Coordinates of C-alpha atoms in Angstrom, one line a residue:
M6 CA -11.1 6.1 -32.1
Q7 CA -8.3 6.6 -29.1
Q8 CA -9.3 6.0 -25.2
S9 CA -7.4 5.2 -21.8
I10 CA -8.5 5.3 -17.9
F11 CA -7.8 7.7 -16.5
H12 CA -9.0 7.6 -12.9
V13 CA -9.2 4.0 -10.6
A14 CA -11.2 4.7 -8.0
L15 CA -9.7 2.9 -4.6
V16 CA -12.6 2.0 -1.4
V17 CA -10.5 3.3 1.5
K18 CA -12.6 3.7 4.9
E19 CA -10.8 8.4 5.3
Y20 CA -9.9 10.6 3.0
D21 CA -7.2 12.1 5.1
E22 CA -6.5 9.3 6.3
A23 CA -5.7 8.0 2.7
I24 CA -4.2 11.7 1.8
E25 CA -1.5 11.0 4.0
F26 CA -0.6 7.2 3.5
Y27 CA -0.5 7.9 -0.4
T28 CA 1.3 11.3 -0.1
K29 CA 3.5 10.4 3.1
K30 CA 3.9 6.9 2.8
L31 CA 4.2 6.3 -0.8
N32 CA 5.0 9.6 -2.0
F33 CA 2.5 10.9 -4.2
T34 CA 0.9 14.2 -5.6
L35 CA -2.1 15.1 -4.3
V36 CA -4.4 16.3 -7.1
E37 CA -7.2 17.2 -6.0
D38 CA -9.8 17.5 -2.9
T39 CA -12.4 19.6 -4.2
Y40 CA -15.8 18.9 -1.3
Q41 CA -19.1 18.1 -3.3
P42 CA -21.6 19.2 -1.2
E43 CA -24.8 18.5 -2.6
Q44 CA -23.1 14.9 -2.6
D45 CA -21.5 15.2 0.4
K46 CA -18.3 13.5 -0.5
R47 CA -15.6 14.8 -1.3
W48 CA -13.7 14.5 -5.2
V49 CA -10.2 13.3 -3.9
V50 CA -7.3 12.3 -6.6
V51 CA -3.6 11.4 -5.6
A52 CA -0.9 10.1 -8.6
P53 CA 2.3 9.0 -8.1
P54 CA 5.2 11.3 -8.8
G55 CA 6.0 11.9 -12.4
S56 CA 3.1 10.9 -13.5
S57 CA 1.0 12.0 -16.2
G58 CA -1.4 8.9 -16.9
M59 CA -4.3 6.8 -14.5
S60 CA -4.4 8.7 -11.3
L61 CA -6.5 7.2 -8.4
L62 CA -10.2 8.3 -6.9
L63 CA -9.8 7.8 -3.7
A64 CA -13.4 7.2 -2.5
R65 CA -15.0 6.6 0.7
A66 CA -16.5 3.8 1.5
S67 CA -20.7 5.5 1.8
N68 CA -22.2 2.6 3.7
A69 CA -22.0 -1.2 5.0
E70 CA -21.4 -2.6 1.7
Q71 CA -18.8 -1.3 0.0
E72 CA -17.2 -1.1 3.3
K73 CA -17.0 -4.4 3.1
F74 CA -14.8 -4.2 0.2
I75 CA -11.6 -2.3 1.4
G76 CA -8.6 -3.6 1.3
N77 CA -9.7 -6.7 -0.5
Q78 CA -11.5 -4.6 -4.6
A79 CA -9.8 -7.3 -6.1
G80 CA -9.9 -10.7 -3.9
G81 CA -6.8 -11.2 -1.6
R82 CA -4.8 -10.4 -5.5
V83 CA -2.7 -7.9 -6.5
F84 CA -5.1 -5.0 -7.6
L85 CA -2.4 -2.3 -8.3
F86 CA 0.4 -2.1 -10.2
L87 CA 2.6 0.6 -9.2
S88 CA 5.3 1.2 -11.9
T89 CA 9.5 2.4 -11.2
D90 CA 12.4 3.4 -12.9
D91 CA 14.8 2.3 -9.6
F92 CA 13.5 -1.3 -8.0
W93 CA 15.9 -1.0 -5.4
R94 CA 15.7 3.3 -4.1
D95 CA 12.0 3.3 -4.3
Y96 CA 11.7 -0.4 -2.5
M97 CA 14.8 0.8 0.0
A98 CA 12.4 4.1 0.9
M99 CA 9.3 1.6 1.4
V100 CA 10.8 0.3 4.2
A101 CA 11.8 2.6 5.8
K102 CA 8.6 4.8 5.6
G103 CA 7.2 1.3 7.6
I104 CA 5.7 0.4 3.9
K105 CA 4.5 -3.8 4.8
F106 CA 6.5 -5.8 1.9
I107 CA 4.4 -9.4 2.2
R108 CA 6.5 -10.8 -1.2
E109 CA 9.5 -10.4 -0.8
P110 CA 11.7 -8.5 -4.5
K111 CA 12.5 -10.6 -6.6
T112 CA 14.1 -10.8 -10.1
E113 CA 11.7 -12.2 -13.2
D114 CA 12.3 -12.4 -16.7
Y115 CA 9.6 -9.1 -17.0
G116 CA 11.6 -7.0 -14.1
T117 CA 12.1 -6.6 -10.4
V118 CA 8.7 -7.1 -8.2
A119 CA 8.1 -7.9 -4.3
V120 CA 4.1 -7.1 -3.2
F121 CA 3.3 -5.3 -0.7
E122 CA 0.1 -4.2 1.1
D123 CA -2.0 0.2 1.7
L124 CA -2.4 1.0 4.6
Y125 CA -6.4 -1.3 4.8
G126 CA -4.6 -4.3 3.1
T127 CA -4.2 -3.4 -0.8
L128 CA -2.0 -5.6 -2.2
W129 CA 0.1 -3.5 -4.5
D130 CA 3.6 -4.7 -7.1
L131 CA 6.1 -2.7 -7.0
I132 CA 7.7 -3.4 -10.2
E133 CA 10.4 -1.9 -12.3
R134 CA 10.3 -3.7 -15.7
K135 CA 13.7 -4.9 -18.1

């Protein structure tokens, strides 16, 4: 048996502002943006550059209960981990684009890591593994 996770849903306020952030600030690729009229929603998928694995499904909150979790889907913990082949290249590019880092870069046994926020406050690790 072989299985894999290929999408992770990330609850967002608005599709277009989320697409703008992920494609312009993080340089992700817009993989799909399809309107689904029967549910009056869009199927929006983005992925990191060069990724052939998992991608993000940007899911607009559809009610007040879902809106409570925008930016806090992991209860204040780091929720997503962005792996890179060149930490300092990506870190400097992200800082130049105004990405807010809430934990400065540090070197650990497993690699170089820093924590940043997306446009809604979701916490991410930027990490280059050893």
